[in-house]
mmCIF file of C-alpha atoms and ligand atoms in Angstrom:
data_model
loop_
_atom_site.group_PDB
_atom_site.id
_atom_site.type_symbol
_atom_site.label_atom_id
_atom_site.label_comp_id
_atom_site.label_asym_id
_atom_site.label_seq_id
_atom_site.Cartn_x
_atom_site.Cartn_y
_atom_site.Cartn_z
ATOM 1 C CA MET A 4 -58.285 64.710 206.928
ATOM 2 C CA SER A 5 -58.842 61.835 204.534
ATOM 3 C CA VAL A 6 -62.457 60.911 203.869
ATOM 4 C CA PHE A 7 -61.341 57.278 203.686
ATOM 5 C CA CYS A 8 -61.241 55.277 206.865
ATOM 6 C CA THR A 9 -57.893 53.520 206.787
ATOM 7 C CA THR A 10 -58.976 50.861 209.289
ATOM 8 C CA GLN A 11 -61.489 49.636 206.665
ATOM 9 C CA THR A 12 -58.884 49.144 203.962
ATOM 10 C CA ALA A 13 -58.358 45.725 202.444
ATOM 11 C CA LEU A 14 -54.658 46.467 202.247
ATOM 12 C CA SER A 15 -51.946 45.236 204.557
ATOM 13 C CA THR A 16 -49.646 47.654 206.357
ATOM 14 C CA TRP A 17 -46.949 46.755 203.814
ATOM 15 C CA ALA A 18 -49.204 47.588 200.896
ATOM 16 C CA GLN A 19 -50.455 50.810 202.475
ATOM 17 C CA ASN A 20 -46.955 52.031 203.121
ATOM 18 C CA ILE A 21 -45.289 51.139 199.851
ATOM 19 C CA ALA A 22 -44.845 53.933 197.299
ATOM 20 C CA PRO A 23 -44.747 53.087 193.587
ATOM 21 C CA SER A 24 -41.329 53.328 191.920
ATOM 22 C CA PRO A 25 -41.071 56.997 190.827
ATOM 23 C CA THR A 26 -38.612 56.186 188.036
ATOM 24 C CA LEU A 27 -40.994 53.669 186.508
ATOM 25 C CA ALA A 28 -43.932 56.061 187.090
ATOM 26 C CA VAL A 29 -42.225 58.883 185.140
ATOM 27 C CA ASP A 30 -41.338 56.424 182.391
ATOM 28 C CA ALA A 31 -44.936 55.165 182.188
ATOM 29 C CA LYS A 32 -46.251 58.731 181.994
ATOM 30 C CA ALA A 33 -43.789 59.672 179.236
ATOM 31 C CA LYS A 34 -44.655 56.524 177.268
ATOM 32 C CA ALA A 35 -48.396 57.191 177.642
ATOM 33 C CA LEU A 36 -47.959 60.762 176.358
ATOM 34 C CA LYS A 37 -45.907 59.453 173.431
ATOM 35 C CA ALA A 38 -48.575 56.863 172.641
ATOM 36 C CA ALA A 39 -51.110 59.703 172.646
ATOM 37 C CA GLY A 40 -49.078 61.366 169.900
ATOM 38 C CA LYS A 41 -47.206 63.943 172.035
ATOM 39 C CA ASP A 42 -43.627 64.803 171.145
ATOM 40 C CA VAL A 43 -42.141 63.948 174.551
ATOM 41 C CA CYS A 44 -38.402 64.122 175.268
ATOM 42 C CA GLY A 45 -37.965 61.232 177.686
ATOM 43 C CA PHE A 46 -35.070 61.490 180.139
ATOM 44 C CA GLY A 47 -36.913 59.439 182.754
ATOM 45 C CA ALA A 48 -36.116 55.776 182.645
ATOM 46 C CA GLY A 49 -32.682 54.385 183.262
ATOM 47 C CA GLU A 50 -32.860 52.118 180.259
ATOM 48 C CA PRO A 51 -30.394 51.818 177.356
ATOM 49 C CA ASP A 52 -32.083 52.806 174.105
ATOM 50 C CA PHE A 53 -30.253 50.100 172.102
ATOM 51 C CA ASP A 54 -31.575 46.686 171.161
ATOM 52 C CA THR A 55 -30.156 43.656 172.984
ATOM 53 C CA PRO A 56 -27.133 42.405 170.940
ATOM 54 C CA ALA A 57 -28.205 39.911 168.283
ATOM 55 C CA PHE A 58 -25.944 37.055 169.488
ATOM 56 C CA ILE A 59 -27.693 37.115 172.898
ATOM 57 C CA LYS A 60 -31.162 37.094 171.347
ATOM 58 C CA GLU A 61 -30.108 34.251 169.033
ATOM 59 C CA ALA A 62 -28.879 32.137 171.967
ATOM 60 C CA CYS A 63 -32.167 32.695 173.742
ATOM 61 C CA ALA A 64 -34.199 31.849 170.630
ATOM 62 C CA GLN A 65 -32.108 28.711 170.121
ATOM 63 C CA ALA A 66 -32.755 27.618 173.708
ATOM 64 C CA LEU A 67 -36.457 28.141 173.205
ATOM 65 C CA ALA A 68 -36.352 26.132 169.981
ATOM 66 C CA ASN A 69 -34.434 23.389 171.838
ATOM 67 C CA GLY A 70 -37.215 23.118 174.394
ATOM 68 C CA GLN A 71 -35.479 24.864 177.282
ATOM 69 C CA THR A 72 -38.813 25.849 178.747
ATOM 70 C CA LYS A 73 -38.980 23.984 182.057
ATOM 71 C CA TYR A 74 -37.949 24.822 185.603
ATOM 72 C CA THR A 75 -34.251 25.081 186.251
ATOM 73 C CA ALA A 76 -32.369 24.916 189.535
ATOM 74 C CA THR A 77 -33.603 27.893 191.587
ATOM 75 C CA PRO A 78 -30.256 29.765 191.763
ATOM 76 C CA GLY A 79 -29.720 29.417 188.014
ATOM 77 C CA ILE A 80 -28.610 26.962 185.330
ATOM 78 C CA PRO A 81 -25.250 25.436 186.330
ATOM 79 C CA PRO A 82 -23.307 26.681 183.278
ATOM 80 C CA LEU A 83 -24.437 30.259 183.886
ATOM 81 C CA ARG A 84 -23.546 30.171 187.589
ATOM 82 C CA ALA A 85 -20.194 28.648 186.684
ATOM 83 C CA ALA A 86 -19.558 31.302 184.026
ATOM 84 C CA ILE A 87 -20.425 34.123 186.441
ATOM 85 C CA ALA A 88 -18.146 32.626 189.109
ATOM 86 C CA ALA A 89 -15.343 32.245 186.544
ATOM 87 C CA ALA A 90 -15.704 35.887 185.488
ATOM 88 C CA TYR A 91 -15.336 37.017 189.111
ATOM 89 C CA ASN A 92 -12.434 34.600 189.628
ATOM 90 C CA ALA A 93 -10.682 36.207 186.678
ATOM 91 C CA LEU A 94 -10.869 39.505 188.578
ATOM 92 C CA GLY A 95 -9.122 37.905 191.549
ATOM 93 C CA PHE A 96 -12.387 37.404 193.424
ATOM 94 C CA ALA A 97 -12.399 33.751 194.638
ATOM 95 C CA VAL A 98 -15.974 32.666 194.121
ATOM 96 C CA ALA A 99 -17.427 29.142 194.005
ATOM 97 C CA ASP A 100 -20.441 28.418 191.809
ATOM 98 C CA SER A 101 -22.486 27.837 194.965
ATOM 99 C CA GLN A 102 -21.970 31.477 195.946
ATOM 100 C CA VAL A 103 -23.739 32.737 192.831
ATOM 101 C CA VAL A 104 -27.479 33.269 192.488
ATOM 102 C CA VAL A 105 -29.150 34.344 189.257
ATOM 103 C CA SER A 106 -32.267 36.333 190.116
ATOM 104 C CA SER A 107 -35.027 38.049 188.209
ATOM 105 C CA GLY A 108 -33.228 41.376 187.939
ATOM 106 C CA GLY A 109 -30.704 43.471 189.815
ATOM 107 C CA LYS A 110 -33.664 44.902 191.715
ATOM 108 C CA MET A 111 -34.664 41.437 192.949
ATOM 109 C CA SER A 112 -31.047 40.674 193.861
ATOM 110 C CA CYS A 113 -31.011 43.804 196.052
ATOM 111 C CA TYR A 114 -34.315 42.910 197.680
ATOM 112 C CA LEU A 115 -33.264 39.330 198.372
ATOM 113 C CA ALA A 116 -29.939 40.527 199.812
ATOM 114 C CA ILE A 117 -31.849 42.827 202.163
ATOM 115 C CA LEU A 118 -34.329 40.105 203.140
ATOM 116 C CA ALA A 119 -31.442 37.743 203.854
ATOM 117 C CA THR A 120 -29.643 40.152 206.209
ATOM 118 C CA VAL A 121 -32.146 42.586 207.730
ATOM 119 C CA SER A 122 -34.546 41.695 210.550
ATOM 120 C CA PRO A 123 -37.387 43.894 211.813
ATOM 121 C CA GLY A 124 -35.964 46.842 213.755
ATOM 122 C CA ASP A 125 -32.517 46.706 212.124
ATOM 123 C CA GLU A 126 -31.111 49.901 210.683
ATOM 124 C CA VAL A 127 -29.719 50.148 207.178
ATOM 125 C CA ILE A 128 -27.431 53.006 206.164
ATOM 126 C CA ILE A 129 -28.239 54.425 202.751
ATOM 127 C CA PRO A 130 -26.124 57.266 201.340
ATOM 128 C CA ALA A 131 -28.335 59.863 199.630
ATOM 129 C CA PRO A 132 -28.967 60.570 196.800
ATOM 130 C CA TYR A 133 -29.965 56.914 196.591
ATOM 131 C CA TRP A 134 -31.709 54.733 194.071
ATOM 132 C CA VAL A 135 -35.457 54.977 194.685
ATOM 133 C CA SER A 136 -36.107 51.382 195.678
ATOM 134 C CA TYR A 137 -33.564 50.884 198.480
ATOM 135 C CA PRO A 138 -35.596 52.547 201.267
ATOM 136 C CA GLU A 139 -38.792 50.804 200.231
ATOM 137 C CA MET A 140 -37.057 47.423 200.172
ATOM 138 C CA VAL A 141 -35.606 48.020 203.618
ATOM 139 C CA LYS A 142 -39.055 48.940 204.950
ATOM 140 C CA LEU A 143 -40.574 45.820 203.377
ATOM 141 C CA ALA A 144 -38.046 43.802 205.373
ATOM 142 C CA GLY A 145 -39.169 45.618 208.555
ATOM 143 C CA GLY A 146 -35.922 47.582 208.685
ATOM 144 C CA GLN A 147 -35.322 51.253 209.230
ATOM 145 C CA PRO A 148 -33.476 53.286 206.580
ATOM 146 C CA HIS A 149 -30.900 55.722 207.932
ATOM 147 C CA PHE A 150 -29.783 58.245 205.321
ATOM 148 C CA ILE A 151 -26.489 60.066 205.019
ATOM 149 C CA SER A 152 -27.076 63.113 202.877
ATOM 150 C CA THR A 153 -24.511 64.327 200.360
ATOM 151 C CA GLN A 154 -24.529 67.191 197.862
ATOM 152 C CA ASP A 155 -22.904 67.980 194.511
ATOM 153 C CA ASP A 156 -20.192 70.153 196.122
ATOM 154 C CA VAL A 157 -18.613 67.020 197.621
ATOM 155 C CA GLY A 158 -19.220 64.915 194.519
ATOM 156 C CA PHE A 159 -22.130 63.145 196.243
ATOM 157 C CA LYS A 160 -19.700 61.061 198.285
ATOM 158 C CA VAL A 161 -19.972 59.947 201.891
ATOM 159 C CA THR A 162 -16.852 60.251 204.048
ATOM 160 C CA PRO A 163 -15.666 57.575 206.503
ATOM 161 C CA GLU A 164 -16.382 60.058 209.333
ATOM 162 C CA GLN A 165 -19.987 60.503 208.227
ATOM 163 C CA LEU A 166 -20.377 56.756 208.029
ATOM 164 C CA ARG A 167 -18.872 56.229 211.480
ATOM 165 C CA GLU A 168 -21.269 58.783 212.972
ATOM 166 C CA ALA A 169 -24.289 57.156 211.344
ATOM 167 C CA ILE A 170 -23.608 53.695 212.792
ATOM 168 C CA THR A 171 -25.650 52.725 215.868
ATOM 169 C CA PRO A 172 -25.881 49.429 217.748
ATOM 170 C CA LYS A 173 -28.899 48.631 215.558
ATOM 171 C CA THR A 174 -27.099 49.110 212.247
ATOM 172 C CA ARG A 175 -26.922 45.921 210.246
ATOM 173 C CA LEU A 176 -26.285 46.831 206.638
ATOM 174 C CA LEU A 177 -24.648 49.539 204.514
ATOM 175 C CA ILE A 178 -25.776 49.992 200.925
ATOM 176 C CA LEU A 179 -23.104 51.126 198.465
ATOM 177 C CA ASN A 180 -23.847 51.918 194.836
ATOM 178 C CA SER A 181 -20.868 52.964 192.754
ATOM 179 C CA PRO A 182 -21.293 54.008 189.937
ATOM 180 C CA SER A 183 -24.329 55.686 191.431
ATOM 181 C CA ASN A 184 -27.864 55.891 190.235
ATOM 182 C CA PRO A 185 -28.911 58.798 190.217
ATOM 183 C CA THR A 186 -25.724 60.907 190.344
ATOM 184 C CA GLY A 187 -23.244 58.924 188.235
ATOM 185 C CA ALA A 188 -20.663 59.501 190.987
ATOM 186 C CA VAL A 189 -17.884 56.916 191.164
ATOM 187 C CA TYR A 190 -15.896 56.292 194.334
ATOM 188 C CA SER A 191 -12.133 55.870 193.983
ATOM 189 C CA ARG A 192 -10.487 52.722 195.286
ATOM 190 C CA ALA A 193 -9.167 54.543 198.383
ATOM 191 C CA GLU A 194 -12.540 56.136 199.142
ATOM 192 C CA LEU A 195 -14.373 52.846 198.810
ATOM 193 C CA GLN A 196 -11.754 50.981 200.812
ATOM 194 C CA ALA A 197 -12.087 53.504 203.666
ATOM 195 C CA LEU A 198 -15.879 53.072 203.793
ATOM 196 C CA VAL A 199 -15.600 49.292 203.674
ATOM 197 C CA ASP A 200 -13.069 49.349 206.527
ATOM 198 C CA VAL A 201 -15.407 51.410 208.733
ATOM 199 C CA ALA A 202 -18.370 49.146 207.954
ATOM 200 C CA LEU A 203 -16.425 45.955 208.583
ATOM 201 C CA SER A 204 -14.970 47.182 211.850
ATOM 202 C CA ALA A 205 -18.548 47.823 213.030
ATOM 203 C CA GLY A 206 -19.557 44.295 211.983
ATOM 204 C CA LEU A 207 -21.907 45.447 209.228
ATOM 205 C CA TYR A 208 -22.903 43.646 206.078
ATOM 206 C CA ILE A 209 -22.473 45.595 202.853
ATOM 207 C CA LEU A 210 -24.755 45.434 199.875
ATOM 208 C CA SER A 211 -22.638 46.588 196.933
ATOM 209 C CA ASP A 212 -24.955 47.324 194.045
ATOM 210 C CA GLU A 213 -22.660 47.219 191.023
ATOM 211 C CA ILE A 214 -25.276 47.150 188.291
ATOM 212 C CA TYR A 215 -23.470 50.010 186.449
ATOM 213 C CA GLU A 216 -20.000 48.464 186.943
ATOM 214 C CA ARG A 217 -19.127 48.518 183.233
ATOM 215 C CA LEU A 218 -20.610 51.918 182.409
ATOM 216 C CA LEU A 219 -17.609 54.065 183.309
ATOM 217 C CA TYR A 220 -16.051 57.163 181.718
ATOM 218 C CA ASP A 221 -13.073 59.475 182.158
ATOM 219 C CA GLY A 222 -10.817 56.422 182.686
ATOM 220 C CA GLN A 223 -12.579 55.267 185.862
ATOM 221 C CA GLU A 224 -11.975 51.634 186.879
ATOM 222 C CA SER A 225 -14.466 48.960 187.907
ATOM 223 C CA LEU A 226 -14.153 48.278 191.633
ATOM 224 C CA HIS A 227 -15.551 45.427 193.701
ATOM 225 C CA PRO A 228 -15.471 45.936 197.491
ATOM 226 C CA ALA A 229 -15.797 42.163 198.043
ATOM 227 C CA ILE A 230 -12.209 41.706 196.829
ATOM 228 C CA PHE A 231 -10.689 44.226 199.185
ATOM 229 C CA SER A 232 -9.962 41.644 201.917
ATOM 230 C CA THR A 233 -10.938 38.214 203.202
ATOM 231 C CA ALA A 234 -13.154 39.921 205.785
ATOM 232 C CA ALA A 235 -14.867 41.855 202.986
ATOM 233 C CA ALA A 236 -15.422 38.660 200.985
ATOM 234 C CA GLY A 237 -17.495 37.278 203.854
ATOM 235 C CA ARG A 238 -19.524 40.424 204.455
ATOM 236 C CA VAL A 239 -20.077 42.031 201.051
ATOM 237 C CA ILE A 240 -23.027 40.978 198.936
ATOM 238 C CA THR A 241 -22.250 41.880 195.342
ATOM 239 C CA VAL A 242 -25.204 42.605 193.108
ATOM 240 C CA SER A 243 -25.029 43.107 189.378
ATOM 241 C CA GLY A 244 -26.865 42.015 186.261
ATOM 242 C CA PHE A 245 -27.151 42.138 182.498
ATOM 243 C CA ALA A 246 -29.729 44.895 182.033
ATOM 244 C CA LYS A 247 -27.564 47.982 181.822
ATOM 245 C CA THR A 248 -24.390 46.463 180.356
ATOM 246 C CA TYR A 249 -26.005 44.566 177.509
ATOM 247 C CA SER A 250 -29.258 46.477 177.133
ATOM 248 C CA MET A 251 -31.340 43.639 178.562
ATOM 249 C CA THR A 252 -33.671 45.521 180.929
ATOM 250 C CA GLY A 253 -36.759 43.534 179.992
ATOM 251 C CA TRP A 254 -35.046 40.163 180.376
ATOM 252 C CA ARG A 255 -35.054 40.496 184.170
ATOM 253 C CA LEU A 256 -31.705 38.894 184.874
ATOM 254 C CA GLY A 257 -29.752 39.885 187.951
ATOM 255 C CA THR A 258 -26.821 38.331 189.741
ATOM 256 C CA LEU A 259 -25.828 38.074 193.374
ATOM 257 C CA VAL A 260 -22.559 36.833 194.834
ATOM 258 C CA ALA A 261 -22.166 36.385 198.578
ATOM 259 C CA SER A 262 -20.817 34.042 201.231
ATOM 260 C CA ARG A 263 -22.160 30.491 200.949
ATOM 261 C CA GLU A 264 -24.452 31.109 203.918
ATOM 262 C CA ILE A 265 -26.041 34.218 202.443
ATOM 263 C CA ALA A 266 -26.162 32.881 198.873
ATOM 264 C CA SER A 267 -27.924 29.779 200.092
ATOM 265 C CA ALA A 268 -30.444 31.838 202.123
ATOM 266 C CA VAL A 269 -31.056 33.998 199.051
ATOM 267 C CA ALA A 270 -31.664 30.885 196.952
ATOM 268 C CA ASP A 271 -34.151 29.638 199.559
ATOM 269 C CA LEU A 272 -35.986 32.982 199.568
ATOM 270 C CA GLN A 273 -36.074 32.831 195.789
ATOM 271 C CA SER A 274 -37.347 29.253 195.817
ATOM 272 C CA GLN A 275 -40.366 30.379 197.875
ATOM 273 C CA THR A 276 -41.104 33.447 195.772
ATOM 274 C CA THR A 277 -40.096 33.689 192.108
ATOM 275 C CA SER A 278 -38.369 30.300 191.582
ATOM 276 C CA ASN A 279 -35.826 30.293 188.772
ATOM 277 C CA VAL A 280 -35.407 33.098 186.263
ATOM 278 C CA THR A 281 -37.052 32.411 182.878
ATOM 279 C CA THR A 282 -35.153 29.430 181.539
ATOM 280 C CA PHE A 283 -34.466 30.519 177.964
ATOM 281 C CA ALA A 284 -33.490 34.027 179.167
ATOM 282 C CA GLN A 285 -30.716 32.410 181.214
ATOM 283 C CA TYR A 286 -29.357 30.750 178.062
ATOM 284 C CA GLY A 287 -29.329 34.165 176.378
ATOM 285 C CA ALA A 288 -27.236 35.542 179.253
ATOM 286 C CA LEU A 289 -24.885 32.571 178.995
ATOM 287 C CA ALA A 290 -23.941 33.720 175.479
ATOM 288 C CA VAL A 291 -22.294 36.806 177.044
ATOM 289 C CA TYR A 292 -19.677 34.462 178.533
ATOM 290 C CA GLN A 293 -19.506 32.097 175.581
ATOM 291 C CA LYS A 294 -18.861 34.909 173.109
ATOM 292 C CA PRO A 295 -16.803 37.412 175.113
ATOM 293 C CA ALA A 296 -15.403 39.223 172.069
ATOM 294 C CA GLU A 297 -18.903 39.911 170.769
ATOM 295 C CA ALA A 298 -20.080 40.947 174.227
ATOM 296 C CA GLU A 299 -17.192 43.383 174.668
ATOM 297 C CA ALA A 300 -17.704 44.828 171.195
ATOM 298 C CA ALA A 301 -21.401 45.381 171.867
ATOM 299 C CA LEU A 302 -20.638 47.086 175.172
ATOM 300 C CA ALA A 303 -17.895 49.256 173.675
ATOM 301 C CA GLY A 304 -20.283 50.399 170.951
ATOM 302 C CA MET A 305 -22.922 51.466 173.475
ATOM 303 C CA LEU A 306 -20.377 53.096 175.768
ATOM 304 C CA ALA A 307 -19.070 55.321 172.986
ATOM 305 C CA HIS A 308 -22.588 56.657 172.447
ATOM 306 C CA PHE A 309 -23.243 57.095 176.172
ATOM 307 C CA ASP A 310 -20.004 58.974 176.677
ATOM 308 C CA ARG A 311 -20.649 61.365 173.801
ATOM 309 C CA ARG A 312 -24.164 62.019 175.070
ATOM 310 C CA ARG A 313 -22.950 62.477 178.645
ATOM 311 C CA LEU A 314 -20.522 65.192 177.608
ATOM 312 C CA ARG A 315 -23.019 66.947 175.348
ATOM 313 C CA LEU A 316 -25.785 66.940 177.966
ATOM 314 C CA LEU A 317 -23.379 68.053 180.681
ATOM 315 C CA GLU A 318 -22.137 70.935 178.563
ATOM 316 C CA GLY A 319 -25.681 71.917 177.591
ATOM 317 C CA LEU A 320 -26.938 71.831 181.175
ATOM 318 C CA ASN A 321 -24.070 73.883 182.523
ATOM 319 C CA ALA A 322 -24.709 76.484 179.812
ATOM 320 C CA ILE A 323 -28.239 77.127 181.144
ATOM 321 C CA PRO A 324 -28.238 80.078 183.553
ATOM 322 C CA GLY A 325 -29.320 78.975 187.032
ATOM 323 C CA LEU A 326 -28.455 75.282 186.488
ATOM 324 C CA ARG A 327 -25.322 73.605 187.773
ATOM 325 C CA CYS A 328 -24.434 70.024 186.962
ATOM 326 C CA PHE A 329 -21.962 67.659 188.573
ATOM 327 C CA ARG A 330 -19.776 65.755 186.062
ATOM 328 C CA SER A 331 -20.920 62.157 186.378
ATOM 329 C CA GLN A 332 -18.350 59.456 185.597
ATOM 330 C CA GLY A 333 -20.517 56.381 185.479
ATOM 331 C CA ALA A 334 -23.956 54.921 184.722
ATOM 332 C CA PHE A 335 -26.018 57.056 182.306
ATOM 333 C CA TYR A 336 -27.433 59.814 184.462
ATOM 334 C CA LEU A 337 -26.792 63.470 185.118
ATOM 335 C CA PHE A 338 -28.139 65.060 188.274
ATOM 336 C CA PRO A 339 -28.298 68.840 187.835
ATOM 337 C CA ASN A 340 -28.852 71.205 190.738
ATOM 338 C CA ILE A 341 -32.030 73.253 190.237
ATOM 339 C CA ALA A 342 -32.177 74.845 193.698
ATOM 340 C CA SER A 343 -31.771 78.376 192.335
ATOM 341 C CA PHE A 344 -35.215 78.263 190.713
ATOM 342 C CA GLY A 345 -37.019 78.066 194.044
ATOM 343 C CA LEU A 346 -39.407 75.278 193.027
ATOM 344 C CA SER A 347 -39.554 71.860 194.633
ATOM 345 C CA SER A 348 -38.072 69.213 192.360
ATOM 346 C CA ALA A 349 -41.500 67.546 192.036
ATOM 347 C CA GLU A 350 -43.080 70.817 190.944
ATOM 348 C CA PHE A 351 -40.183 71.562 188.593
ATOM 349 C CA CYS A 352 -40.539 68.159 186.900
ATOM 350 C CA ALA A 353 -44.345 68.278 186.761
ATOM 351 C CA ARG A 354 -44.266 71.700 185.087
ATOM 352 C CA LEU A 355 -41.387 70.724 182.805
ATOM 353 C CA LEU A 356 -43.435 67.797 181.532
ATOM 354 C CA GLU A 357 -46.650 69.743 181.236
ATOM 355 C CA GLU A 358 -45.256 72.922 179.713
ATOM 356 C CA GLU A 359 -42.344 71.603 177.644
ATOM 357 C CA LEU A 360 -42.988 67.853 177.300
ATOM 358 C CA VAL A 361 -39.666 66.943 178.896
ATOM 359 C CA ALA A 362 -39.751 63.944 181.263
ATOM 360 C CA ALA A 363 -37.254 63.892 184.146
ATOM 361 C CA VAL A 364 -37.332 62.394 187.641
ATOM 362 C CA PRO A 365 -37.437 64.759 190.645
ATOM 363 C CA GLY A 366 -34.473 64.639 193.010
ATOM 364 C CA SER A 367 -36.861 64.157 195.927
ATOM 365 C CA ALA A 368 -37.498 60.612 194.661
ATOM 366 C CA PHE A 369 -33.812 59.916 195.345
ATOM 367 C CA GLY A 370 -33.795 61.639 198.733
ATOM 368 C CA ALA A 371 -32.215 64.805 197.308
ATOM 369 C CA GLU A 372 -34.392 67.894 197.033
ATOM 370 C CA GLY A 373 -33.105 70.592 194.700
ATOM 371 C CA TYR A 374 -31.998 68.281 191.884
ATOM 372 C CA LEU A 375 -33.458 66.352 189.000
ATOM 373 C CA ARG A 376 -32.282 63.216 187.265
ATOM 374 C CA LEU A 377 -31.843 63.039 183.516
ATOM 375 C CA SER A 378 -31.000 59.757 181.824
ATOM 376 C CA TYR A 379 -28.854 60.219 178.718
ATOM 377 C CA ALA A 380 -29.563 56.687 177.516
ATOM 378 C CA THR A 381 -31.556 58.343 174.802
ATOM 379 C CA ALA A 382 -31.074 59.580 171.217
ATOM 380 C CA ASP A 383 -28.762 62.540 170.487
ATOM 381 C CA ALA A 384 -31.658 64.349 168.812
ATOM 382 C CA THR A 385 -33.727 63.982 171.999
ATOM 383 C CA ILE A 386 -30.851 65.444 174.005
ATOM 384 C CA GLU A 387 -30.622 68.474 171.684
ATOM 385 C CA LYS A 388 -34.344 69.071 171.681
ATOM 386 C CA GLY A 389 -34.613 68.456 175.421
ATOM 387 C CA LEU A 390 -31.836 70.949 176.139
ATOM 388 C CA GLU A 391 -33.575 73.627 174.072
ATOM 389 C CA ARG A 392 -36.827 73.051 175.903
ATOM 390 C CA LEU A 393 -35.175 72.957 179.305
ATOM 391 C CA ALA A 394 -33.320 76.200 178.569
ATOM 392 C CA ARG A 395 -36.596 77.863 177.535
ATOM 393 C CA PHE A 396 -38.322 76.580 180.663
ATOM 394 C CA CYS A 397 -35.545 77.796 182.958
ATOM 395 C CA GLN A 398 -35.518 81.187 181.252
ATOM 396 C CA LYS A 399 -39.277 81.464 181.850
ATOM 397 C CA LEU A 400 -38.789 80.615 185.525
ATOM 398 C CA ARG A 401 -36.157 83.307 185.893
ATOM 399 C CA ALA A 402 -38.172 85.976 184.051
HETATM 400 N N1 LIG B 508 -33.095 51.417 187.663
HETATM 401 C C1 LIG B 508 -33.663 52.139 186.572
HETATM 402 C C2 LIG B 508 -33.935 53.578 186.922
HETATM 403 O O1 LIG B 508 -33.565 54.023 187.969
HETATM 404 C C3 LIG B 508 -34.915 51.447 186.074
HETATM 405 C C4 LIG B 508 -36.178 51.785 186.781
HETATM 406 C C5 LIG B 508 -36.205 51.228 188.152
HETATM 407 O O2 LIG B 508 -36.232 50.022 188.289
HETATM 408 O O3 LIG B 508 -36.197 52.044 189.077
HETATM 409 O O4 LIG B 508 -34.489 54.295 186.135
#
């Protein structure tokens, strides 16, 4: 029993029940070890290891020099909202500027989408493995997460039957995340369409987290459930952002596109919490649309590196006796199965860091025991060294 009396705590029920983000915690630990001079191989954070493209930084610096340092409209500067709407319109996704909100990160867009649709007691269906923050965000809104578990043998994909069975009269929202963090799984158009159909026929809202929409390999295509039908357009909340595509994680710039009603509620929630995103950062993001050729070239350059690293890490992992790794086709993660070693994923990762200085995130953080997540948004040399260390560690476990 705890020696602390919980009734005496200064903390609210929300604060007592919230867990820190495990991905950020692993990253912080790896960075602290590095700062202390340790030769850590960091596979923890989902963060591109490239600098933000120069033309984006220049646009931001120019805005700062021009005095763009005051409040903007809460949902974003008009030219940026218009540019985001135009980009979706070009995909055949009829979006008015008023349906776009620029938020302080894809994470904030997800949280605001949940706050705008989930009331206390509502259930939210979250396919597992899931990104670490979804369940916590649902709980902060007073909702109840309902997980559908999937494994590597089915490509970490939920079937329409599983979804149908998980829906109850209390279900309000389904969270979709393709390409997936942490597995890198990508749903096909038909698979996604089938899930959207089931959700819409049950009257659910869908949060489609598309933050990895441009990080695709093996010829996969970018899909947007909101364009599947008019019904979908009214019920799907599309979340994306600049962090992963243009290596802008620290800029905190997310996007959200939804029906006018939801977008306006999200803007109101934002106006009472964060207000607008940092003004000059928004002008940096605008450059992505003003200089599309440069933006595409920057993305293509990063993608070539990610793809090469993906294939090398995948091959290296599958060559380690006892490990088995699903071939991811999106984002920048691999999610190997470590069940044969008989350790919990938390213990595996703690020992891997302690004994071999390799930082990875335990599968349990993503609702999937028996796996670990490795981000390959890191240098090739780190991948080679990390693979050697991981192989040595696994060999020791099997000895
Ligand atoms: N989304 C990234 C990750 O999963 C960044 C950290 C976070 O916000 O969780 O590593």
